[in-house]
Coordinates of C-alpha atoms and ligand atoms in Angstrom, one line a residue:
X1 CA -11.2 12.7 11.4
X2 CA -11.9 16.1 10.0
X3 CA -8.4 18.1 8.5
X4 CA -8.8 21.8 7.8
X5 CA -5.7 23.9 6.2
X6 CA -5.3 27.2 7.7
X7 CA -3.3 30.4 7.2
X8 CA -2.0 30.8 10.6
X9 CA 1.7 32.4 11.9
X10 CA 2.4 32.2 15.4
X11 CA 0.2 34.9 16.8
X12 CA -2.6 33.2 15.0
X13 CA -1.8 29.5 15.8
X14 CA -1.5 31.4 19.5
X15 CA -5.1 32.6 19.1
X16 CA -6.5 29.1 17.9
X17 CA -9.1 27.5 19.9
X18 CA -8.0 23.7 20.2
X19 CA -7.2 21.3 23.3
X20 CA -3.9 21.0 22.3
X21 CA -1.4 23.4 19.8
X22 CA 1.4 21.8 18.3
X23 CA 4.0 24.1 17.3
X24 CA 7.1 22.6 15.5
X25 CA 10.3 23.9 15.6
X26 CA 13.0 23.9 13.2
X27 CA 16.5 25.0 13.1
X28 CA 16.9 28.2 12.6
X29 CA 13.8 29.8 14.6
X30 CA 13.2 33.2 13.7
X31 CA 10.7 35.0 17.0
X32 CA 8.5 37.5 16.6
X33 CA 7.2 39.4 19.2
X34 CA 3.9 37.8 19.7
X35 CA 4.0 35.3 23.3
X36 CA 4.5 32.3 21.6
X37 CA 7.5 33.1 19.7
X38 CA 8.9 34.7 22.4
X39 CA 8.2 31.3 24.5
X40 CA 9.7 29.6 21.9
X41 CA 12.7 31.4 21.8
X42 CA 13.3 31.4 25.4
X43 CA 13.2 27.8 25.9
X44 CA 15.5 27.6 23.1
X45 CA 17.9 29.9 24.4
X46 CA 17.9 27.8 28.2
X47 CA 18.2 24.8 26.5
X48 CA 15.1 23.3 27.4
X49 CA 14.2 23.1 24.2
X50 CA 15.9 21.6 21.0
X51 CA 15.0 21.8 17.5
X52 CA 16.2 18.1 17.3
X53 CA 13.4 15.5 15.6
X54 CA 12.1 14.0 18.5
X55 CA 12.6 16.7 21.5
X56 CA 9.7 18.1 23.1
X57 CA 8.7 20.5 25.8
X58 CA 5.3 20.5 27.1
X59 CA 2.9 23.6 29.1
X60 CA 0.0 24.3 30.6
X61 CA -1.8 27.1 30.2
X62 CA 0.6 29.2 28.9
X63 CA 0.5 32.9 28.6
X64 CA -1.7 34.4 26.0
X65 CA -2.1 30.7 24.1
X66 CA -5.7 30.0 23.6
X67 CA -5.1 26.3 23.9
X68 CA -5.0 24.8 27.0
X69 CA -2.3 22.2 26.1
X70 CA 1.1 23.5 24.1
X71 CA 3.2 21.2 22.6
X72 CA 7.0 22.4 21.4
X73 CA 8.3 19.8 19.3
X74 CA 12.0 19.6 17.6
X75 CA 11.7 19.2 13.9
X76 CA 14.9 19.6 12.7
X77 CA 15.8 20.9 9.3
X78 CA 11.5 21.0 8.4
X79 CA 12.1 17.9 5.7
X80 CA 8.7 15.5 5.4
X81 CA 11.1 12.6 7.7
X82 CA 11.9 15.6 10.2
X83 CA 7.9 16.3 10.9
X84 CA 7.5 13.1 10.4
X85 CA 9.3 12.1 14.1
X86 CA 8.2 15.4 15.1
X87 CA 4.4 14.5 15.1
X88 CA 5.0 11.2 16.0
X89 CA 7.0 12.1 19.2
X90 CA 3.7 14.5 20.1
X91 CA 1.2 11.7 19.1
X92 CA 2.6 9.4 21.3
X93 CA 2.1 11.8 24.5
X94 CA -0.9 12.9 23.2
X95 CA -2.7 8.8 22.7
X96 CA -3.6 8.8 26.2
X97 CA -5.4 12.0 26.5
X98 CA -9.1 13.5 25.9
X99 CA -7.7 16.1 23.0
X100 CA -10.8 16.3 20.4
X101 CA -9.4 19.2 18.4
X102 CA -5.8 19.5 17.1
X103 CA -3.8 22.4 16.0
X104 CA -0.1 22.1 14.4
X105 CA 2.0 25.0 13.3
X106 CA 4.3 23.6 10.5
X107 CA 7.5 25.3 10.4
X108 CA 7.8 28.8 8.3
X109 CA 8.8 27.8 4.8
X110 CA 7.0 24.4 5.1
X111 CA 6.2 23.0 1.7
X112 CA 4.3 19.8 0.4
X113 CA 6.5 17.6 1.9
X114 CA 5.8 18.7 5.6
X115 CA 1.9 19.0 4.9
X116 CA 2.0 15.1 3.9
X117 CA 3.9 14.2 6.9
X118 CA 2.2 16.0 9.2
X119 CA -1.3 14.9 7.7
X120 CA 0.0 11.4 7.3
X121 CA 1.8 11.3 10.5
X122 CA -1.2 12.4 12.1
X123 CA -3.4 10.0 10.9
X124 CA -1.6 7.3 11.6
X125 CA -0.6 7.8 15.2
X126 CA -4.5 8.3 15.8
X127 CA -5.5 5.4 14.4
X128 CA -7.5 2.8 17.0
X129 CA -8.7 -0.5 15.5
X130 CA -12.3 -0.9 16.8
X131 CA -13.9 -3.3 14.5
X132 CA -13.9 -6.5 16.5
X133 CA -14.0 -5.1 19.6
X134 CA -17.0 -5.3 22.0
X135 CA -16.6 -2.3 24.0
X136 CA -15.0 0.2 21.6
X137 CA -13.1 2.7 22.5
X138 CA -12.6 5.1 19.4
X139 CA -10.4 7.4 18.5
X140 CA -10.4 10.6 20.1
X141 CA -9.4 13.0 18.0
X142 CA -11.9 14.6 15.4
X143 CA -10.2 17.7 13.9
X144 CA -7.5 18.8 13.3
X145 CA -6.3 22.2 11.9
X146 CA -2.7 22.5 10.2
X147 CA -1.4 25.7 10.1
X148 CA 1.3 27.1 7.4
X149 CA 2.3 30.1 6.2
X150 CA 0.1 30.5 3.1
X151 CA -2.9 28.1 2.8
X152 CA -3.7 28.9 -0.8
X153 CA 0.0 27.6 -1.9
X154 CA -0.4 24.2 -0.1
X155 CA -3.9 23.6 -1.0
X156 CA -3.4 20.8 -3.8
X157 CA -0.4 19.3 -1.0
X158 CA -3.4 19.1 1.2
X159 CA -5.4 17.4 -0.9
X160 CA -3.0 15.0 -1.6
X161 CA -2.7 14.1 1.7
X162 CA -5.8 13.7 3.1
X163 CA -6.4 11.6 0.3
X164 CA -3.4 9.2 1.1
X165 CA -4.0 9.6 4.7
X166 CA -7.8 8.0 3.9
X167 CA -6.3 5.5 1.6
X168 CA -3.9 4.3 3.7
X169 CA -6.6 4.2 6.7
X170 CA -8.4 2.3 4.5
X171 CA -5.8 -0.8 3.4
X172 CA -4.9 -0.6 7.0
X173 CA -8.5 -1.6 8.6
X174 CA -8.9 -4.2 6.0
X175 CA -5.8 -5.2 6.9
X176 CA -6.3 -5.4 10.4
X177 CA -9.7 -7.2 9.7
X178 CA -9.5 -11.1 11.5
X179 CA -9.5 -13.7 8.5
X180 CA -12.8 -15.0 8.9
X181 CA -13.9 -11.4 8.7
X182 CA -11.7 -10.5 5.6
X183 CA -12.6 -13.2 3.7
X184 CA -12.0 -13.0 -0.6
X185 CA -16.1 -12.7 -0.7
X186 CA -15.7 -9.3 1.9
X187 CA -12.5 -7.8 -0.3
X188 CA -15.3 -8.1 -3.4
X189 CA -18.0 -6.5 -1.4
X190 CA -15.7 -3.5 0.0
X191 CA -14.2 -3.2 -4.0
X192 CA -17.9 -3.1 -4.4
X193 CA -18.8 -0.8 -1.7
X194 CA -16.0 1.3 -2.7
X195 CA -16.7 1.8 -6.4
X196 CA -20.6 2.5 -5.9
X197 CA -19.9 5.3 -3.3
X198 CA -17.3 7.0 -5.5
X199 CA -17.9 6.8 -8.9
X200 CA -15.9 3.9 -9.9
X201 CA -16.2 0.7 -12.3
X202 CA -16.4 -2.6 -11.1
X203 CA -16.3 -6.6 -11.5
X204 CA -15.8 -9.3 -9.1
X205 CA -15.7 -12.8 -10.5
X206 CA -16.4 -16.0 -9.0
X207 CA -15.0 -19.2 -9.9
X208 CA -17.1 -19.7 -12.5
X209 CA -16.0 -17.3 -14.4
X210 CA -12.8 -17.5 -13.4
X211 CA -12.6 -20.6 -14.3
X212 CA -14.5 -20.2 -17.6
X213 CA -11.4 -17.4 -18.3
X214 CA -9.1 -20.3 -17.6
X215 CA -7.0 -19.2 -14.6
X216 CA -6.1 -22.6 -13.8
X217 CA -2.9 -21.7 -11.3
X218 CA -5.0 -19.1 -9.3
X219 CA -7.8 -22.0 -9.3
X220 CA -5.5 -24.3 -7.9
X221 CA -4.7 -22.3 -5.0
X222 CA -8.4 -21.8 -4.0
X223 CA -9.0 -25.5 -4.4
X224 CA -8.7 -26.2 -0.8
X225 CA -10.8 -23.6 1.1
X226 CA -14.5 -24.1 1.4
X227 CA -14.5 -19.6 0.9
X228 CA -15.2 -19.3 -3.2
X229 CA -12.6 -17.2 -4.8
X230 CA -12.9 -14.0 -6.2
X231 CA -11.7 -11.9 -9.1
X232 CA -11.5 -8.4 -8.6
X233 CA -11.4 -5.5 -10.9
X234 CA -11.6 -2.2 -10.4
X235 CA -11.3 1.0 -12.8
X236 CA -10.7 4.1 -12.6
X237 CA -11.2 6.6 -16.1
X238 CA -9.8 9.9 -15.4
X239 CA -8.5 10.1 -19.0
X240 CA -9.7 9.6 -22.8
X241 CA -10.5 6.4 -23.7
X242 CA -7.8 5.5 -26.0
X243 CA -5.1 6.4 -23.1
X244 CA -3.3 3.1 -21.9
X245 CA -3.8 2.4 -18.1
X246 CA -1.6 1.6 -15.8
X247 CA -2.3 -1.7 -14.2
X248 CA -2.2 -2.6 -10.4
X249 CA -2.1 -6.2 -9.3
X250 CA -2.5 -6.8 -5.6
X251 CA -2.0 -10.0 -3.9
X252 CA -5.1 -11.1 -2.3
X253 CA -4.3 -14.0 0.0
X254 CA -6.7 -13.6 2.9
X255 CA -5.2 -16.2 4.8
X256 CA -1.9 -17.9 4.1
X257 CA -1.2 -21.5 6.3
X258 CA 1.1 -22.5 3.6
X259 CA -2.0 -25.4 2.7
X260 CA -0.1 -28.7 2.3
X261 CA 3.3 -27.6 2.6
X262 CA 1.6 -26.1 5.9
X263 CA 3.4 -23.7 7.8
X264 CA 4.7 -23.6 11.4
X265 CA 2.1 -22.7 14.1
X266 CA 3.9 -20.1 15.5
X267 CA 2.8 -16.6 14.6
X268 CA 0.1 -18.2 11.5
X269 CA -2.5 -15.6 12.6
X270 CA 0.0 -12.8 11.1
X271 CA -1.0 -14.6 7.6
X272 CA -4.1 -12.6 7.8
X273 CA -1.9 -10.0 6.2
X274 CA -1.8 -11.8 3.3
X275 CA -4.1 -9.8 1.3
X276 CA -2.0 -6.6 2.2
X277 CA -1.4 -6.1 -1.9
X278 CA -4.9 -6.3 -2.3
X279 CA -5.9 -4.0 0.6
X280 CA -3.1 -1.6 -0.7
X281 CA -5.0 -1.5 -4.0
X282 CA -8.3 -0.6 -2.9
X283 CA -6.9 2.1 -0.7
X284 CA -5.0 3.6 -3.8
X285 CA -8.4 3.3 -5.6
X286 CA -9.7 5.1 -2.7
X287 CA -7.4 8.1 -2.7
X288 CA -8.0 8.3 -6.8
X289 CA -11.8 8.7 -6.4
X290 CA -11.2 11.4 -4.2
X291 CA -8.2 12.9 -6.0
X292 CA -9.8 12.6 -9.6
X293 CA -6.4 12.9 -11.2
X294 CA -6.4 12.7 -15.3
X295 CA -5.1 9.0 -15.7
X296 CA -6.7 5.5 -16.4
X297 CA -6.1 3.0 -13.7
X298 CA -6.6 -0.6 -13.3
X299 CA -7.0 -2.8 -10.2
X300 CA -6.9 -6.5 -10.5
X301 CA -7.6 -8.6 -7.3
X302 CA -7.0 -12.6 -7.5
X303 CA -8.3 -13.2 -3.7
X304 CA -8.9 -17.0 -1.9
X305 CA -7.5 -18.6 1.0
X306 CA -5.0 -21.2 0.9
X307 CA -5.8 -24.2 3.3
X308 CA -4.9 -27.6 3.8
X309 CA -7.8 -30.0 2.8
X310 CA -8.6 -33.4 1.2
X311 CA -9.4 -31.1 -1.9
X312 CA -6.2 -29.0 -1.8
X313 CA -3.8 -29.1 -4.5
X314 CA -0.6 -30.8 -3.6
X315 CA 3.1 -30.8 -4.2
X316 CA 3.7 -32.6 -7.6
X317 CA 0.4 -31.0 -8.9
X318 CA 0.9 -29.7 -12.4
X319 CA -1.8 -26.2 -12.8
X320 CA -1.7 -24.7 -16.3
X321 CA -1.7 -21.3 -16.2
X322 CA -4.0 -18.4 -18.1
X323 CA -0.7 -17.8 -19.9
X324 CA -0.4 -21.0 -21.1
X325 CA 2.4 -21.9 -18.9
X326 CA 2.7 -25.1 -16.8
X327 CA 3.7 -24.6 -13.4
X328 CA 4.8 -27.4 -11.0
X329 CA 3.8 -26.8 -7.8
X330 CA 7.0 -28.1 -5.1
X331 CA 5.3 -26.3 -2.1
X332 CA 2.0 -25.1 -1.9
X333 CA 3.5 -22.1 0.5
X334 CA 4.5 -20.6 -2.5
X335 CA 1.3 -19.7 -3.5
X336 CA 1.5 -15.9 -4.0
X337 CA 3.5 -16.2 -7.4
X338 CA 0.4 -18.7 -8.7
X339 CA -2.2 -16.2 -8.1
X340 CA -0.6 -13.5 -9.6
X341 CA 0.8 -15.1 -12.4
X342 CA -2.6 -15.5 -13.5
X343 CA -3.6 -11.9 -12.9
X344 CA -0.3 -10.3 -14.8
X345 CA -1.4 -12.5 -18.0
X346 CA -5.2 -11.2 -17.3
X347 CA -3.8 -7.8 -17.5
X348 CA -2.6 -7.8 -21.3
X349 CA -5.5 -7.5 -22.4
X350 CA -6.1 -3.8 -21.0
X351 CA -2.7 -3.0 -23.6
X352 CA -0.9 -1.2 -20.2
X353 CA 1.7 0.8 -20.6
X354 CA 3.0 -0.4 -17.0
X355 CA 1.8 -2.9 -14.7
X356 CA 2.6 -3.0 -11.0
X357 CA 1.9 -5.8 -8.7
X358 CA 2.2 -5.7 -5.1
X359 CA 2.5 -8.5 -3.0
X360 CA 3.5 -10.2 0.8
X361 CA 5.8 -12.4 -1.4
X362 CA 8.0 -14.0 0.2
X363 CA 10.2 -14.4 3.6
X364 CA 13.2 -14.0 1.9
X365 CA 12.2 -10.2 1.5
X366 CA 11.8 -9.5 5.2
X367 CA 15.0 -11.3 5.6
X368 CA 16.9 -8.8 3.3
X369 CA 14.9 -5.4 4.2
X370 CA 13.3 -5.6 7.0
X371 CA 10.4 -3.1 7.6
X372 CA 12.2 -0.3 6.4
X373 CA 11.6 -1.0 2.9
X374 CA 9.8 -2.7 0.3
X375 CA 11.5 -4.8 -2.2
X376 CA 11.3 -3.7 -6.2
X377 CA 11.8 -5.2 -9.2
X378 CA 11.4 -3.9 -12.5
X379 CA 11.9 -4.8 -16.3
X380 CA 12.2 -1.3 -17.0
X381 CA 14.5 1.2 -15.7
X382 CA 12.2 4.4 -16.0
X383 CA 9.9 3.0 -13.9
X384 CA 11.8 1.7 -11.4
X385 CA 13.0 5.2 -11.0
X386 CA 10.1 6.6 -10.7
X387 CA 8.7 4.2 -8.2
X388 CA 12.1 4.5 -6.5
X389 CA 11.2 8.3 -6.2
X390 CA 7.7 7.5 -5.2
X391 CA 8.6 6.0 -2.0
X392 CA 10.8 8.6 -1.1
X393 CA 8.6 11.4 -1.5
X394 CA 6.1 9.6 0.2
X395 CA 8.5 8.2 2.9
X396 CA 7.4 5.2 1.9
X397 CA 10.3 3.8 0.4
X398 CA 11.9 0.8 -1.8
X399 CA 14.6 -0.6 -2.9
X400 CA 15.8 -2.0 -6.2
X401 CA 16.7 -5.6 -6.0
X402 CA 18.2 -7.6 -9.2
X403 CA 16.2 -10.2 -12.0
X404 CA 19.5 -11.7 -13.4
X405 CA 18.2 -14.6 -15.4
X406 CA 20.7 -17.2 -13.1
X407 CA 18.1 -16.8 -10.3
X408 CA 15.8 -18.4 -12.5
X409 CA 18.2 -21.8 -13.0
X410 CA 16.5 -23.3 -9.8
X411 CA 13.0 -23.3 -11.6
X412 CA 13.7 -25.4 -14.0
X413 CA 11.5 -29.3 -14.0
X414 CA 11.3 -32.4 -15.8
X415 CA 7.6 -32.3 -15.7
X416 CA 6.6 -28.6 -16.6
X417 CA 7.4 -25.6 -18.6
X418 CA 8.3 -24.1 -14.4
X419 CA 8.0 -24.9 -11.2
X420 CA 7.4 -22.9 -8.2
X421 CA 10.0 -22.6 -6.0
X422 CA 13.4 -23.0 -6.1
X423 CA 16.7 -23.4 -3.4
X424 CA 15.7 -21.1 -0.3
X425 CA 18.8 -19.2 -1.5
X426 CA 17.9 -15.5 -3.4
X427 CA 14.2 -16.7 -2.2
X428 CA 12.9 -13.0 -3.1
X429 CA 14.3 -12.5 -6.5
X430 CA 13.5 -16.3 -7.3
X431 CA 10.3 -15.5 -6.7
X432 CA 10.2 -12.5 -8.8
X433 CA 11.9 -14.6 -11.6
X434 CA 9.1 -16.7 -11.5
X435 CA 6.5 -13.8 -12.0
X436 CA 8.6 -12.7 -14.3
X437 CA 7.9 -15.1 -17.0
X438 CA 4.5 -13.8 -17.2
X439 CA 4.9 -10.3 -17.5
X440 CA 7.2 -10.2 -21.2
X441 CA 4.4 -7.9 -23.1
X442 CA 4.6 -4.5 -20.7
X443 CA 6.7 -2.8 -18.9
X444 CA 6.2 -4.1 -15.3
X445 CA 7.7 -3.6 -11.5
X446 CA 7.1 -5.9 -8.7
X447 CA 6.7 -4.8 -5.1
X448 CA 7.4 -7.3 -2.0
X449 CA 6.0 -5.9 0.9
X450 CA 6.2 -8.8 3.1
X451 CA 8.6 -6.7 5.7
X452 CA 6.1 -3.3 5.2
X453 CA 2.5 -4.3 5.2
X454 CA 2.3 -5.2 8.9
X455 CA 4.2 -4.9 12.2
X456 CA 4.4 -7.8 14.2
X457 CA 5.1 -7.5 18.5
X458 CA 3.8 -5.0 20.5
X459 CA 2.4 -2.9 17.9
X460 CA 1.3 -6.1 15.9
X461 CA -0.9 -4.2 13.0
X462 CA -1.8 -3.5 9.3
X463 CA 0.6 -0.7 8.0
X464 CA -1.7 0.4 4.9
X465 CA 2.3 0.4 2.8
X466 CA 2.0 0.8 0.1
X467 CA -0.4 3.3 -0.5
X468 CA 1.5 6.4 -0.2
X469 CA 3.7 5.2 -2.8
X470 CA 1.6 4.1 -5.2
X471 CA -0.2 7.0 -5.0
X472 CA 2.3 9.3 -4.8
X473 CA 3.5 7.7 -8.3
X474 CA 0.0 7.9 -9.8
X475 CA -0.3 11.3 -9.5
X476 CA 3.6 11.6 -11.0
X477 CA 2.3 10.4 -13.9
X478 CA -0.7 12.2 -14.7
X479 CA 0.9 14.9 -17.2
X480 CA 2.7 11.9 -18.6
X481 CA -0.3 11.4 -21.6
X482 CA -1.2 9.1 -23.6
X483 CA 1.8 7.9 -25.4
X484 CA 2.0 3.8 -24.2
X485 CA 5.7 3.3 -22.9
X486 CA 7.6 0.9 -25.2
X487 CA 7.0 -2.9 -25.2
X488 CA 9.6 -4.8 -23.4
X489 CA 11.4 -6.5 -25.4
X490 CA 9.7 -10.4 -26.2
X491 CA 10.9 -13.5 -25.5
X492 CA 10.1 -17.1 -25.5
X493 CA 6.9 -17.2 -22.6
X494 CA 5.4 -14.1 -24.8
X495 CA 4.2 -16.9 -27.8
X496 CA 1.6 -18.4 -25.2
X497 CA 0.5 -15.7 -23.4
X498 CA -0.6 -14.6 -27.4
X499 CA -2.2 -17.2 -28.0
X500 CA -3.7 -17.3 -24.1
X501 CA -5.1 -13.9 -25.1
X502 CA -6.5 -14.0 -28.5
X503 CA -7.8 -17.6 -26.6
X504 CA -9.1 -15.7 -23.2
X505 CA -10.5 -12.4 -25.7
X506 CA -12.9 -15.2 -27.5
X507 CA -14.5 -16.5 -23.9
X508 CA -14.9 -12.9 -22.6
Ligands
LIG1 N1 2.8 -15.1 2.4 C1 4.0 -15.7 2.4 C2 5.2 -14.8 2.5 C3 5.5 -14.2 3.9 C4 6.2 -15.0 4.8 C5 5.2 -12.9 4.1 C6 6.5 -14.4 6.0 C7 5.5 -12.4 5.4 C8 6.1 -13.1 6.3 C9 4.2 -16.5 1.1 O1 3.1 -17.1 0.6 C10 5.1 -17.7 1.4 O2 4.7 -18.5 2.2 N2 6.3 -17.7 0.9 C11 7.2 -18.8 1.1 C12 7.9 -19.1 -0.2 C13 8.7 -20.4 -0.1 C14 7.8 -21.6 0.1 C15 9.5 -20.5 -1.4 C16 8.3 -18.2 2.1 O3 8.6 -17.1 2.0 O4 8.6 -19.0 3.0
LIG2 MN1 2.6 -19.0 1.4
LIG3 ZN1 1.3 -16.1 1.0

């Protein structure tokens, strides 16, 4: 889908030749004299339309519109949430038509905001999965034009939002991709694909290697499935060399059925999902290459399946981990946190100065926030903030949960240094606890998206969350420099994942 910004005030969007024109309206209408705003301002004054998010009034063939379809839609006080329901409202009646070309008058005074939600918004009502489908029926829409009141102001807003309207298309289709499609080999090949056609390093390890590094918990996950794992990593260099990254880690489960400690029947295909971390890296990588911003970034990928099999790991299993750390595993559903734990030691060795990971951690999470919002937690209070930020700008929020060290009690084993899981009580921040442990030598957040990354029902799909807030703090932090944030403060777990890296730096 093609988005062009254009200069355009009433008369003008009046003038535009498209199948449909959009034309939100905000509290507040000022009419000019041209049709449109005179239409406008009529139906306003009957009360047959309402500036209200969500109201609409449809014509046909209007009166000196070049369009054949208009669209009046309600969008309240012009905020990014207001044209947010505003274009989602119109997308919905507009699904089932023919409209190729698109035109939508943002509000007078529209800023950055409004552009994203609008090009967001637009996006992803549009959106047809067609992958596995025999007789596709694509999407219909191939342009669209957004009109505001000076192009040249909301250019770089444009940008930014075509960008994260591409990225989040992006983690959504892989999302959406069936498990036997989206296999760990697949994620390496599109990390590939993705870093050949924009400019952008890459490594994918096998188990081999991984298991030459000595990622013995991630390894022990994988053990079961007959699909060999893979190790992901992806860079992006937009600044000097000596400037410390930041570090995403994206949890790359590409099908979850709990392996020994299998999971209920009942809705197991929604474990396809499970890589929705991973997919919400690569999209984020996606939107980077386009945007170029001046900032070193870091993707790590641990990806495998986790299946029941006579060569699974089991309950009672005790995995060392790359840290050092041994973990013992009481359910082999809890699989996420053994991955990753792996992949947040792997990431000292780029010296961060924050590192994210991202994650459909655990039930728990859905249980307390629903699909509203991801869950955070973070070591550091600056960064939580700005993540916290982030998400709303993006509307694609958070919010802050605790990491008191009592939530780790539960943890605690005879037979290793942890094991991993604990009471189903506090079951999201346990398992944040747990990752916890391996994350003492950067400042670090942690992001459950179990609740965000899909929708389950009628409109059962891939969300692409969180892309637009993980770009939207990327790009927050660009004029930040060099300087690497402060170390968190070390404790005990911090001796062996020293002595994991000076150990791990020898093999590399
Ligand atoms: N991938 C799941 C988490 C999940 C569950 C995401 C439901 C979305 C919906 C994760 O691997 C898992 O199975 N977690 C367990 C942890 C438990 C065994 C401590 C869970 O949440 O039940
Ligand atoms: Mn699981
Ligand atoms: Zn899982």
């Amino acid at each position: 889908m093609d988005f062009e910004l254009k200069t355009l005030d009433l008369a003008g969007a009046a003038g535009e030749k498209s199948d449909v024109l959009l034309v939100l309206v905000t509290e507040g209408f000022q009419a000019g004299k041209d049709p449109l705003g005179k239409l406008v301002a009529s139906a306003l004054a009957a009360g047959d339309l309402e500036p209200k998010p969500g109201k609409m009034l449809q014509a046909y063939r209007a009166e000196g519109i070049a369009a054949p379809r208009l669209l009046l839609a309600g969008a309240g006080d012009g905020s990014g949430k207001r044209v947010q329901t505003a274009v989602q409202a119109a997308a919905s009646t507009l699904r089932s038509s023919t409209a190729r070309k698109l035109t939508v008058l943002l509000p007078a005074g529209s800023g950055a905001d409004a552009v994203r939600a609008a090009v967001c918004g637009i996006a992803e009502s549009s959106y047809v999965y067609v992958a596995t489908k025999s007789k596709p029926e694509a999407r219909e829409l191939k342009k669209v034009v957004i009109g505001v009141a000076d192009a040249g102001a909301q250019k770089q807003a444009f940008a930014r939002a075509k960008a994260a309207a591409a990225g989040i298309e992006f983690a959504r289709e892989l999302g959406n991709l069936p498990p036997n499609y989206a296999t760990p080999t697949r994620l390496g090949e599109e990390a590939t694909k993705l870093a050949k056609t924009h400019g952008l390093q890459v490594e994918v390890l096998g188990p081999k290697e991984v298991a030459r590094i000595g990622m013995g918990s991630f390894m022990g996950v994988a053990k079961g499935s007959v699909e060999p794992l893979r190790f992901i990593t992806l860079r992006y260099d937009g600044a000097g060399k000596g400037e410390a990254p930041i570090v995403l880690v994206g949890k790359g489960i590409t099908f979850d059925t709990g392996g020994i400690s299998i999971k209920p029947s009942a809705e197991m295909d929604e474990m396809k999902y499970d890589m929705g971390g991973a997919a919400s890296v690569l999209g984020t990588f996606r939107a980077l290459a386009e945007l170029k911003p001046r900032l070193n970034v870091i993707g790590l990928i641990p990806s495998c399946e986790n299946m029941p099999d006579g060569g699974s790991y089991k309950p009672g299993d005790i995995l060392t981990s790359l840290s050092g750390q041994t973990i013992e595993v009481l359910n082999t559903d809890a699989e996420g946190r053994l991955i990753l734990c792996d992949a947040l030691t792997y990431a000292e060795r780029f010296k961060p100065r924050a590192v994210i990971d991202i994650a459909t951690l655990t039930g728990a999470c859905v249980v307390a926030l629903g699909g509203v919002r991801s869950g955070l937690f973070a070591t550091d209070d600056a960064l939580a903030q700005q993540l916290l930020d982030a998400g709303d700008a993006a509307l694609d929020p958070c919010w802050r949960m605790p990491l008191d060290d009592e939530y780790a009690e539960g943890l605690k084993t005879n037979f290793a240094d942890v094991a991993n899981v604990a009471g189903r009580a506090g079951g999201a921040v346990v398992a944040a606890k747990f990752l916890h442990r391996f994350t003492q030598n950067y400042p670090w957040a942690h992001l459950d998206i179990a609740g965000t990354a899909w929708k389950g029902g009628a409109a059962k799909g891939s969300t692409g969350r969180p892309v637009g807030l993980l770009l939207e703090y990327l790009l927050s932090q660009e004029s930040v420099g060099a300087a690497p944030a402060k170390r968190a403060s070390v404790a005990a777990p911090a001796k062996a994942a020293k002595a994991a890296r000076a150990r791990t730096r020898a093999l590399a």
